[in-house]
CSV table of C-alpha atoms in Angstrom, one decimal:
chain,number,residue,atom,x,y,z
A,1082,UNK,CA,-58.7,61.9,13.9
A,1083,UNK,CA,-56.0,60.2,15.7
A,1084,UNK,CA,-56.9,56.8,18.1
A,1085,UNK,CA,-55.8,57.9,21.5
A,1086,UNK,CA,-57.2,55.2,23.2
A,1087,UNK,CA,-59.0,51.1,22.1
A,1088,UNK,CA,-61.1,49.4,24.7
A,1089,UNK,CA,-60.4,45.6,23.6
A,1090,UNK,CA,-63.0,42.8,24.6
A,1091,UNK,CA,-61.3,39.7,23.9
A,1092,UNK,CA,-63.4,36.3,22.9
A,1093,UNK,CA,-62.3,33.4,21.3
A,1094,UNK,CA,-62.9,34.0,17.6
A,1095,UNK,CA,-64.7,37.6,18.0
A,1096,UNK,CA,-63.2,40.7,19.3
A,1097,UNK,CA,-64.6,44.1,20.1
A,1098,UNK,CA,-62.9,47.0,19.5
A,1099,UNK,CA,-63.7,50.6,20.8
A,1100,UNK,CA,-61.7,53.5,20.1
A,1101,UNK,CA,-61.7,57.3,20.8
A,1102,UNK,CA,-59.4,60.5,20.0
A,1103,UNK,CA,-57.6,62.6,22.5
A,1104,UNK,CA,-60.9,64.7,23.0
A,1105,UNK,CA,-62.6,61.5,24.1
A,1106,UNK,CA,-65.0,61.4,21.0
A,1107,UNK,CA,-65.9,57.8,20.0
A,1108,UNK,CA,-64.1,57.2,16.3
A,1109,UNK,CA,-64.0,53.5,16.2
A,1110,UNK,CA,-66.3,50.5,16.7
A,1111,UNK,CA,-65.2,47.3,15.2
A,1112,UNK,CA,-65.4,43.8,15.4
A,1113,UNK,CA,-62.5,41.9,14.6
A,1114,UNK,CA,-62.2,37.9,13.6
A,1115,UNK,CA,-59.0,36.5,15.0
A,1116,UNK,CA,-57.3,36.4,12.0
A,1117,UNK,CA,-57.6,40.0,11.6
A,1118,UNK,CA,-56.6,41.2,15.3
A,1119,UNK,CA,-52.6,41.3,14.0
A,1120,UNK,CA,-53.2,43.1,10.4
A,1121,UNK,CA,-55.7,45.7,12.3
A,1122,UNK,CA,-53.5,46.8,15.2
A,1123,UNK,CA,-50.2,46.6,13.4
A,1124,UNK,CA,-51.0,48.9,10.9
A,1125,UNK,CA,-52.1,51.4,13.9
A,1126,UNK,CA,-50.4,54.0,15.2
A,1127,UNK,CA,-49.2,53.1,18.7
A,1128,UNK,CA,-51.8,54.0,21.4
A,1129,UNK,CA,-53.3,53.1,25.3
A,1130,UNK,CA,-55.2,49.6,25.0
A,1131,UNK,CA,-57.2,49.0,27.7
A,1132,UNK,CA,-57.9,44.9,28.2
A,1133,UNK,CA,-59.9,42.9,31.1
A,1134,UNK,CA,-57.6,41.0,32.8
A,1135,UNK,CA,-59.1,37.5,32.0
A,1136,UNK,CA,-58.7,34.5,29.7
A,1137,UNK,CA,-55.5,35.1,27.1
A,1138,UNK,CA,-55.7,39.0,28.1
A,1139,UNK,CA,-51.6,37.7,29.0
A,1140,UNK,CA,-50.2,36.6,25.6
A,1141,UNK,CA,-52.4,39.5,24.2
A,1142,UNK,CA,-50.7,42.2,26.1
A,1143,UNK,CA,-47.3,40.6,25.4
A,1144,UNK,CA,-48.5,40.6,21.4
A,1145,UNK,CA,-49.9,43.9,21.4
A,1146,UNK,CA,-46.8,45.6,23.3
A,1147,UNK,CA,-44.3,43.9,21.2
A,1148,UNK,CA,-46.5,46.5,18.2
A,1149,UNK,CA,-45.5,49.2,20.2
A,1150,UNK,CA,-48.6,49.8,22.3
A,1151,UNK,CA,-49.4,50.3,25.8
A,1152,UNK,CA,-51.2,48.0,27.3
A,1153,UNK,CA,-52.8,47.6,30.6
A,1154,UNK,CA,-55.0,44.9,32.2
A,1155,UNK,CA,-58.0,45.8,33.8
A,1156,UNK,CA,-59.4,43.9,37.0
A,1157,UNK,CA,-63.1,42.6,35.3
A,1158,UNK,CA,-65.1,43.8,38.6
A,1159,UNK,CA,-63.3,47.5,38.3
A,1160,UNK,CA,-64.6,47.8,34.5
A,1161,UNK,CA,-68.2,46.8,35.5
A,1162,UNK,CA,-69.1,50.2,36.7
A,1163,UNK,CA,-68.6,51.2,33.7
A,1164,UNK,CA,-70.8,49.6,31.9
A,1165,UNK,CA,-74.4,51.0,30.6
A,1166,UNK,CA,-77.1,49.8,30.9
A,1167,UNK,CA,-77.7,46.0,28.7
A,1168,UNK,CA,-74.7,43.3,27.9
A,1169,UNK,CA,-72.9,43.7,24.8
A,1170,UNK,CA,-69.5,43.4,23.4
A,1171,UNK,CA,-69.6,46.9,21.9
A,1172,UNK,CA,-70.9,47.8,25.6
A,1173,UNK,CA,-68.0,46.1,27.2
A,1174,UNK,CA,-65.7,47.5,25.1
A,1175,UNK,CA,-66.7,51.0,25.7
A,1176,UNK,CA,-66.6,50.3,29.1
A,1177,UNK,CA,-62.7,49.1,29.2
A,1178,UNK,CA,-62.2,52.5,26.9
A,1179,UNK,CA,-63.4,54.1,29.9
A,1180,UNK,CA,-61.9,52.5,32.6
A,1181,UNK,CA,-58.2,52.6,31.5
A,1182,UNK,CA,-58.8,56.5,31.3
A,1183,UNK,CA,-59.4,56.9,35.1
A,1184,UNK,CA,-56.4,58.3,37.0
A,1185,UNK,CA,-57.0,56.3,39.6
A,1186,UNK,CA,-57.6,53.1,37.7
A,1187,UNK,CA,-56.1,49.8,39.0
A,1188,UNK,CA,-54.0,47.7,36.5
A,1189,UNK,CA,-52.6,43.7,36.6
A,1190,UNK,CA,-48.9,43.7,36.0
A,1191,UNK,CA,-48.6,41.7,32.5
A,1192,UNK,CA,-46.9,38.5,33.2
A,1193,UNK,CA,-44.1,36.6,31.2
A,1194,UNK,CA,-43.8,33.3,29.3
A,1195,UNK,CA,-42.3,31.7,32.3
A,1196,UNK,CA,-44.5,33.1,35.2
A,1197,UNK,CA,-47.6,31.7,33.2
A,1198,UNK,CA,-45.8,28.6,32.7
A,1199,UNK,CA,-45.2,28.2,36.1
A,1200,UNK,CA,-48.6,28.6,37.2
A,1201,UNK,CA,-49.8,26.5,34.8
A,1202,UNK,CA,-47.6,23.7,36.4
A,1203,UNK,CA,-49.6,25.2,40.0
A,1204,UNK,CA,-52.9,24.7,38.3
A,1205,UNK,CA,-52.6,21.5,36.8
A,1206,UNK,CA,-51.5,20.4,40.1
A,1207,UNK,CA,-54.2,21.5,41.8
A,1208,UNK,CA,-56.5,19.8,39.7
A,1209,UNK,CA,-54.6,16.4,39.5
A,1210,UNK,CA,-54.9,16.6,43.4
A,1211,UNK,CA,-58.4,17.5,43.4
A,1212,UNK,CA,-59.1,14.4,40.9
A,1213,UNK,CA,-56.7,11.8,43.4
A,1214,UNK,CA,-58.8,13.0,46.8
A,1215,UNK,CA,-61.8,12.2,44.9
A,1216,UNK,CA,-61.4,8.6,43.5
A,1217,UNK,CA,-59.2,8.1,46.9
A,1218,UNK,CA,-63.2,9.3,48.7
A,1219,UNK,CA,-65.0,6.4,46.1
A,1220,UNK,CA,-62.2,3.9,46.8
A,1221,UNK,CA,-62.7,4.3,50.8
A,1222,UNK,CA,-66.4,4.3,50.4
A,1223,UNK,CA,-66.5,1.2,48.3
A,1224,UNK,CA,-64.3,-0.7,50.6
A,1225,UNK,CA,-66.4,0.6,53.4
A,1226,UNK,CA,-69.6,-1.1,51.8
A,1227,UNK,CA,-68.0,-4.5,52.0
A,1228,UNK,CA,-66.8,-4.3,55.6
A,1229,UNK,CA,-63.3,-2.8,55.2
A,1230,UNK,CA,-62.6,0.4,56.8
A,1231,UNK,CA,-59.2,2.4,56.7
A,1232,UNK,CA,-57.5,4.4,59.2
A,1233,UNK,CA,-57.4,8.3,58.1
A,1234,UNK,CA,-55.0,9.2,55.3
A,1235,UNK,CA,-54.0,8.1,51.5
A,1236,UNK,CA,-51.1,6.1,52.8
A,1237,UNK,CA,-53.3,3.8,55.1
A,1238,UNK,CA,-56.1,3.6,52.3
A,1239,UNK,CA,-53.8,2.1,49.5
A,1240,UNK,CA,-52.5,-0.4,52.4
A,1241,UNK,CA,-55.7,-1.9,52.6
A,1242,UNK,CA,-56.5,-1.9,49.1
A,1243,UNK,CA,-53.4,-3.7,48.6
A,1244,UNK,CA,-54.0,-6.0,51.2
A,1245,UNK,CA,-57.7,-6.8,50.0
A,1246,UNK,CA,-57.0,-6.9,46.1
A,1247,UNK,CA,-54.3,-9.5,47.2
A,1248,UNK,CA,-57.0,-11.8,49.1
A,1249,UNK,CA,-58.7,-13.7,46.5
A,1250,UNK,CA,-61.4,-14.3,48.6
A,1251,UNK,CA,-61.5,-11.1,50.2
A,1252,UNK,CA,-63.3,-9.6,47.2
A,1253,UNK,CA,-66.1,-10.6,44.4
A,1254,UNK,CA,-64.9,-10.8,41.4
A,1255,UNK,CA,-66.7,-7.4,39.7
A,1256,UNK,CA,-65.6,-5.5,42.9
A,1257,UNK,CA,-62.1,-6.3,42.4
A,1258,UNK,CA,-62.2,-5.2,39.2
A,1259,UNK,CA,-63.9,-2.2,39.7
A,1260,UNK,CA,-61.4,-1.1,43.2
A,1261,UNK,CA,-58.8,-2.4,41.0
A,1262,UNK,CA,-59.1,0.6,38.1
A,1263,UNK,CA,-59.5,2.6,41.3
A,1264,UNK,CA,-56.4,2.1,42.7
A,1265,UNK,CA,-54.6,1.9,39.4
A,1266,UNK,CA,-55.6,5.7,39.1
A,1267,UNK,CA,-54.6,7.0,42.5
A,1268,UNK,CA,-51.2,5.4,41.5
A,1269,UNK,CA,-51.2,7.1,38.3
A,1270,UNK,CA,-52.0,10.4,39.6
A,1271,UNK,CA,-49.6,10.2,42.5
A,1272,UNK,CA,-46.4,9.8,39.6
A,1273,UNK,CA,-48.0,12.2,37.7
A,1274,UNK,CA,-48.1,15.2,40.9
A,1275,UNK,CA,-44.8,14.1,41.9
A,1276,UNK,CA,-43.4,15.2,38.0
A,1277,UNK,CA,-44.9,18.4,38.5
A,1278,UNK,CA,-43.2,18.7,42.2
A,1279,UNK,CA,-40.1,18.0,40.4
A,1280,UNK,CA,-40.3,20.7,38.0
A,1281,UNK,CA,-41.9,22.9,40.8
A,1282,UNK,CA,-38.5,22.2,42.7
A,1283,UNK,CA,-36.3,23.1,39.9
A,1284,UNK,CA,-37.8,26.2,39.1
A,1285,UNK,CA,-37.4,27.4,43.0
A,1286,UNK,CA,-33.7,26.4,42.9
A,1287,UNK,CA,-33.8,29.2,40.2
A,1288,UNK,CA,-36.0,31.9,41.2
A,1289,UNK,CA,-34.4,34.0,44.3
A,1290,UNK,CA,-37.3,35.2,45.1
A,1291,UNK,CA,-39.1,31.8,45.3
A,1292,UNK,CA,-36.1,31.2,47.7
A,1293,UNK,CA,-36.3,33.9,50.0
A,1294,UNK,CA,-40.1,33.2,50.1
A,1295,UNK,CA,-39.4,29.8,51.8
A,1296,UNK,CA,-37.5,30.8,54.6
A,1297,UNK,CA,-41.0,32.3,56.1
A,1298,UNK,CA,-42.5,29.5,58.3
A,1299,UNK,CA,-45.7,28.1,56.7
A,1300,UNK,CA,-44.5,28.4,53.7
A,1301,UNK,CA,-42.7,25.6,51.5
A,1302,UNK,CA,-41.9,25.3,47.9
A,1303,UNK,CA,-45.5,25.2,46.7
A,1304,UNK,CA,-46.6,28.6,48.0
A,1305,UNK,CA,-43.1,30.0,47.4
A,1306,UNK,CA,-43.1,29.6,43.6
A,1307,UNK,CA,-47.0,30.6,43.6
A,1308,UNK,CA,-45.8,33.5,45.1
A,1309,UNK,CA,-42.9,34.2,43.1
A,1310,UNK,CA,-44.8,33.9,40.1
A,1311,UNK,CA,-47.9,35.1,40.6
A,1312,UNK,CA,-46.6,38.6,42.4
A,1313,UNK,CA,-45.0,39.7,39.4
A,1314,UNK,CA,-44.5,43.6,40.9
A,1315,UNK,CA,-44.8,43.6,44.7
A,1316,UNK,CA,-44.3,46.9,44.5
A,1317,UNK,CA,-47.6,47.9,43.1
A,1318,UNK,CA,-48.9,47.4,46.7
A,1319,UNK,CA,-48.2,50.4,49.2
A,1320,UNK,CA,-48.2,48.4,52.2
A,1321,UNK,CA,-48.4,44.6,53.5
A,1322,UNK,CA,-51.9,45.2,54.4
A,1323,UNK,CA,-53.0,46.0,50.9
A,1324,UNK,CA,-51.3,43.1,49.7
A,1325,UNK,CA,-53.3,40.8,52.4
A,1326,UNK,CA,-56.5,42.5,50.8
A,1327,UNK,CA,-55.5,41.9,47.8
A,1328,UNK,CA,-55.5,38.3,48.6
A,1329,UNK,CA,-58.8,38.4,50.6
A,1330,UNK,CA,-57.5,38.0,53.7
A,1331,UNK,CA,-58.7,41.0,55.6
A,1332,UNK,CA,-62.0,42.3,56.8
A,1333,UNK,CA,-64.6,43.2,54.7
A,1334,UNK,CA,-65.4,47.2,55.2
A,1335,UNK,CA,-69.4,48.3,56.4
A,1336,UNK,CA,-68.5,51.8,57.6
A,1337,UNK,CA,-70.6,54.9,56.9
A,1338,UNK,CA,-71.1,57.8,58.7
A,1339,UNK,CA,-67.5,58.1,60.8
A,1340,UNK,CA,-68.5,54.3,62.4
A,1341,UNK,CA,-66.1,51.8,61.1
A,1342,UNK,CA,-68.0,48.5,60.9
A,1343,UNK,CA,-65.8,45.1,59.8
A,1344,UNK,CA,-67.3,42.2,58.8
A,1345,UNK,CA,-66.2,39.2,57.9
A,1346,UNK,CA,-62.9,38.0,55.7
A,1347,UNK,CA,-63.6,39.6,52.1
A,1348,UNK,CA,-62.1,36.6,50.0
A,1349,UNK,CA,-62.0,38.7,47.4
A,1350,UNK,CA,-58.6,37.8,45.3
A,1351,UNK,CA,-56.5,35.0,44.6
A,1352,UNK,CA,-58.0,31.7,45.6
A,1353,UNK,CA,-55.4,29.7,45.3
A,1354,UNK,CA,-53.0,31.7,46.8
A,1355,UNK,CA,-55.1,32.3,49.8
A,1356,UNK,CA,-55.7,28.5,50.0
A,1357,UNK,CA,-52.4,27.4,50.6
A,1358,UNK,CA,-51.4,30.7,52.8
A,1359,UNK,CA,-54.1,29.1,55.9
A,1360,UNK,CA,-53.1,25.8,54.7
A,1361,UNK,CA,-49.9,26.9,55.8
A,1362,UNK,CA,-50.7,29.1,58.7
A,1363,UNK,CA,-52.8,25.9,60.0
A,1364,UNK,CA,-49.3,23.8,60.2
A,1365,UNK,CA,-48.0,26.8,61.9
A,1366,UNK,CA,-50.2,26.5,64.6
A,1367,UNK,CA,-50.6,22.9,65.3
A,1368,UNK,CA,-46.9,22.9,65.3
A,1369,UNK,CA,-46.1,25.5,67.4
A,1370,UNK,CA,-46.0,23.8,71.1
A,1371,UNK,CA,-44.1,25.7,72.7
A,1372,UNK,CA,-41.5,27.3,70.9
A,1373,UNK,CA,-40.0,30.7,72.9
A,1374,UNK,CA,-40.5,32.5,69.4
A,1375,UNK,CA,-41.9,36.0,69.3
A,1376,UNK,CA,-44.6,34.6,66.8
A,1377,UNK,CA,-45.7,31.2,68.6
A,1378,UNK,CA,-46.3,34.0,71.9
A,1379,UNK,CA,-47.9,36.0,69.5
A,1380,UNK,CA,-50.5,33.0,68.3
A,1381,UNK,CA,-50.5,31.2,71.8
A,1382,UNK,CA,-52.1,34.9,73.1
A,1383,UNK,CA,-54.7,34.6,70.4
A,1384,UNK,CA,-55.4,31.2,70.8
A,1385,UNK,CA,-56.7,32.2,74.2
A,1386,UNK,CA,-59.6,34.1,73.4
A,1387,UNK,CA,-59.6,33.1,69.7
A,1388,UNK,CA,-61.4,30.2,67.3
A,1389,UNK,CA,-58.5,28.0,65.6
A,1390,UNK,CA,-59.7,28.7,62.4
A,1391,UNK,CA,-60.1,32.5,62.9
A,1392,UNK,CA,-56.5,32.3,64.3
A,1393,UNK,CA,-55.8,30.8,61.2
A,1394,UNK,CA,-56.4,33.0,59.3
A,1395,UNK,CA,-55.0,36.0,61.0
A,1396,UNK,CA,-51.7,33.8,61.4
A,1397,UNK,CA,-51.9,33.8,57.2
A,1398,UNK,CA,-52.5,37.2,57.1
A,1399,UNK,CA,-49.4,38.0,58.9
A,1400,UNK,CA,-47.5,35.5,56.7
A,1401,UNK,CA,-48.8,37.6,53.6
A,1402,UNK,CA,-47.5,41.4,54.8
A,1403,UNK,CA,-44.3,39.1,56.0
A,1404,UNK,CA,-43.6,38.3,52.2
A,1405,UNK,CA,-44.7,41.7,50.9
A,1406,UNK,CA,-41.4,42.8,53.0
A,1407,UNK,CA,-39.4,40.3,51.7
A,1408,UNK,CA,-40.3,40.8,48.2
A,1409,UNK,CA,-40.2,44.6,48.2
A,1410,UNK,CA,-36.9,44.7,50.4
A,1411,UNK,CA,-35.4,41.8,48.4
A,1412,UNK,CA,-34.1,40.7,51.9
A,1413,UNK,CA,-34.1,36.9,53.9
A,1414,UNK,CA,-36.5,36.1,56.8
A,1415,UNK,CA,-35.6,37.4,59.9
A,1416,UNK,CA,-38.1,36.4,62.6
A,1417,UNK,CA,-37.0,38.4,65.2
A,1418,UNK,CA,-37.1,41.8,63.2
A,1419,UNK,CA,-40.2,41.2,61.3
A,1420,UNK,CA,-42.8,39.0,63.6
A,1421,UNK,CA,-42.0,41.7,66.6
């Protein structure tokens, strides 16, 4: 009795473990403690492991391959059809034993030390922003309570906040205090983005991909490296269409019965990614005027009949097949060829 395939179901401290023999006959269901995940698997013969693509599922495939496995990540929503009926571990497990079985069976290309790192730079990022636009909101709605308003933008709030903190009489003394921390925050957080920009930068300057990425319009250093990183194999993706779906930024299907019915934008994928492809798209458009370029005729035609935001959206649907062609064809930007 040979273990052909192990559905793994990784936890932080407790793992499940399901395996079965070439004949598909269940031989194996174990829990394993951390400690004993390397003894177990290094001791076993080199076989499939089948792993949801989630939480440390990364630096587990890397472990577990460097044993001499195969391992391949599972997208979490394509194992849940597999699952029986209840919630288990052992359950789970079984069901990721299944699922990397199917021949037609998706799988997440395992990603390296430095993609995660980078993304990881992307993240925390993302969250230091997300912290800085929320004490910027409580700063502008303090000031606001005592009569001081600020034009739109971070750059004209800080002005006034600087301009009222230096007023001794313009504030009481606790509410100085108070917008002082405030303020002192927003500042910290602003050095602290601008290191990760800087390593953000220097990681582009190195990555030709990340560099070829950024010659499509809409899409600066940010987006580039998320890119560059996150789309490890672009070539898992059979067209530019199925890499916008993979990033949830085509219609959602309703069709039955020969009538092809679309609904709205799936969103199903990358959030992040998808985020800062309209974010981009949206300074496309507003800065588009009237530029005799294939793809500001293109958006000016939609515009006509078209929502902005709907146009959008589209626009950063385009962007996306436009760097699935550059990253499969390993190949610059060239608007007039590839915005036709």
């Amino acid at each position: 009795m040979t273990i052909t395939t192990i559905g793994l179901d990784l936890a932080k401290s407790v793992f499940q473990a399901h395996g079965v023999d070439e004949s598909g006959a269940t031989i194996l269901v174990k829990r394993l403690h951390r400690k004993q995940m390397l003894p177990f698997f290094s001791k076993l013969s080199p076989c499939l492991i089948g792993v949801e693509a989630c939480g440390t599922a990364h630096y587990w495939a890397r472990t577990l391959a460097a044993m001499g496995h195969e391992v391949r990540l599972i997208p979490p929503s394509y194992v849940k059809a597999y699952v029986k009926r209840g919630k288990s571990d052992a359950l789970d497990a079984e069901a990721i034993c299944e699922a990397v079985q199917r021949p037609t069976m998706r799988f997440v290309p395992v990603k390296t030390v430095e993609q995660q790192s980078v993304l990881m730079a992307h993240r925390a990022r993302s969250l230091l922003v997300r912290q800085r636009t929320m004490i910027a909101n409580a700063l502008r709605a303090h000031l606001a309570e005592l009569g001081l308003i600020a034009n739109p933008g971070i750059a004209n709030l800080a002005k006034l906040a600087e301009q009222a903190l230096s007023d001794d009489d313009a504030l009481p003394a606790y509410a100085r205090t108070s917008l002082g921390i405030l303020v002192r925050q927003i500042m910290a957080l602003n050095d602290e983005v601008a290191a990760l920009d800087r390593q953000l930068i220097a990681w582009h300057t190195e990555s030709e991909a990340s560099r070829r990425l950024a010659g499509i319009p809409g899409l600066g250093v940010i987006t580039a490296t998320a890119l560059a990183a996150t789309v490890t194999d672009p070539d898992q993706f059979r067209s530019g269409r199925q890499f916008a779906a993979w990033l949830g930024l085509t219609p959602q299907q309703h069709s039955t019965g020969g009538k092809t019915r679309l609904g709205g934008i799936s969103k199903q994928g990358d959030r992040y990614l998808r985020r800062l492809l309209v974010v981009g798209a949206t300074a496309v458009i507003r800065h588009i005027k009237d530029k005799p370029t294939p793809m500001a005729n293109w958006i000016r035609k939609l515009m006509e009949k078209k929502p902005f935001r709907l146009v959008s959206v589209a626009l950063a649907n385009k962007l996306a097949r436009i760097a699935w062609v550059v990253l499969t064809r390993k190949e610059t930007y060239r608007p007039y060829e590839l915005t036709a």
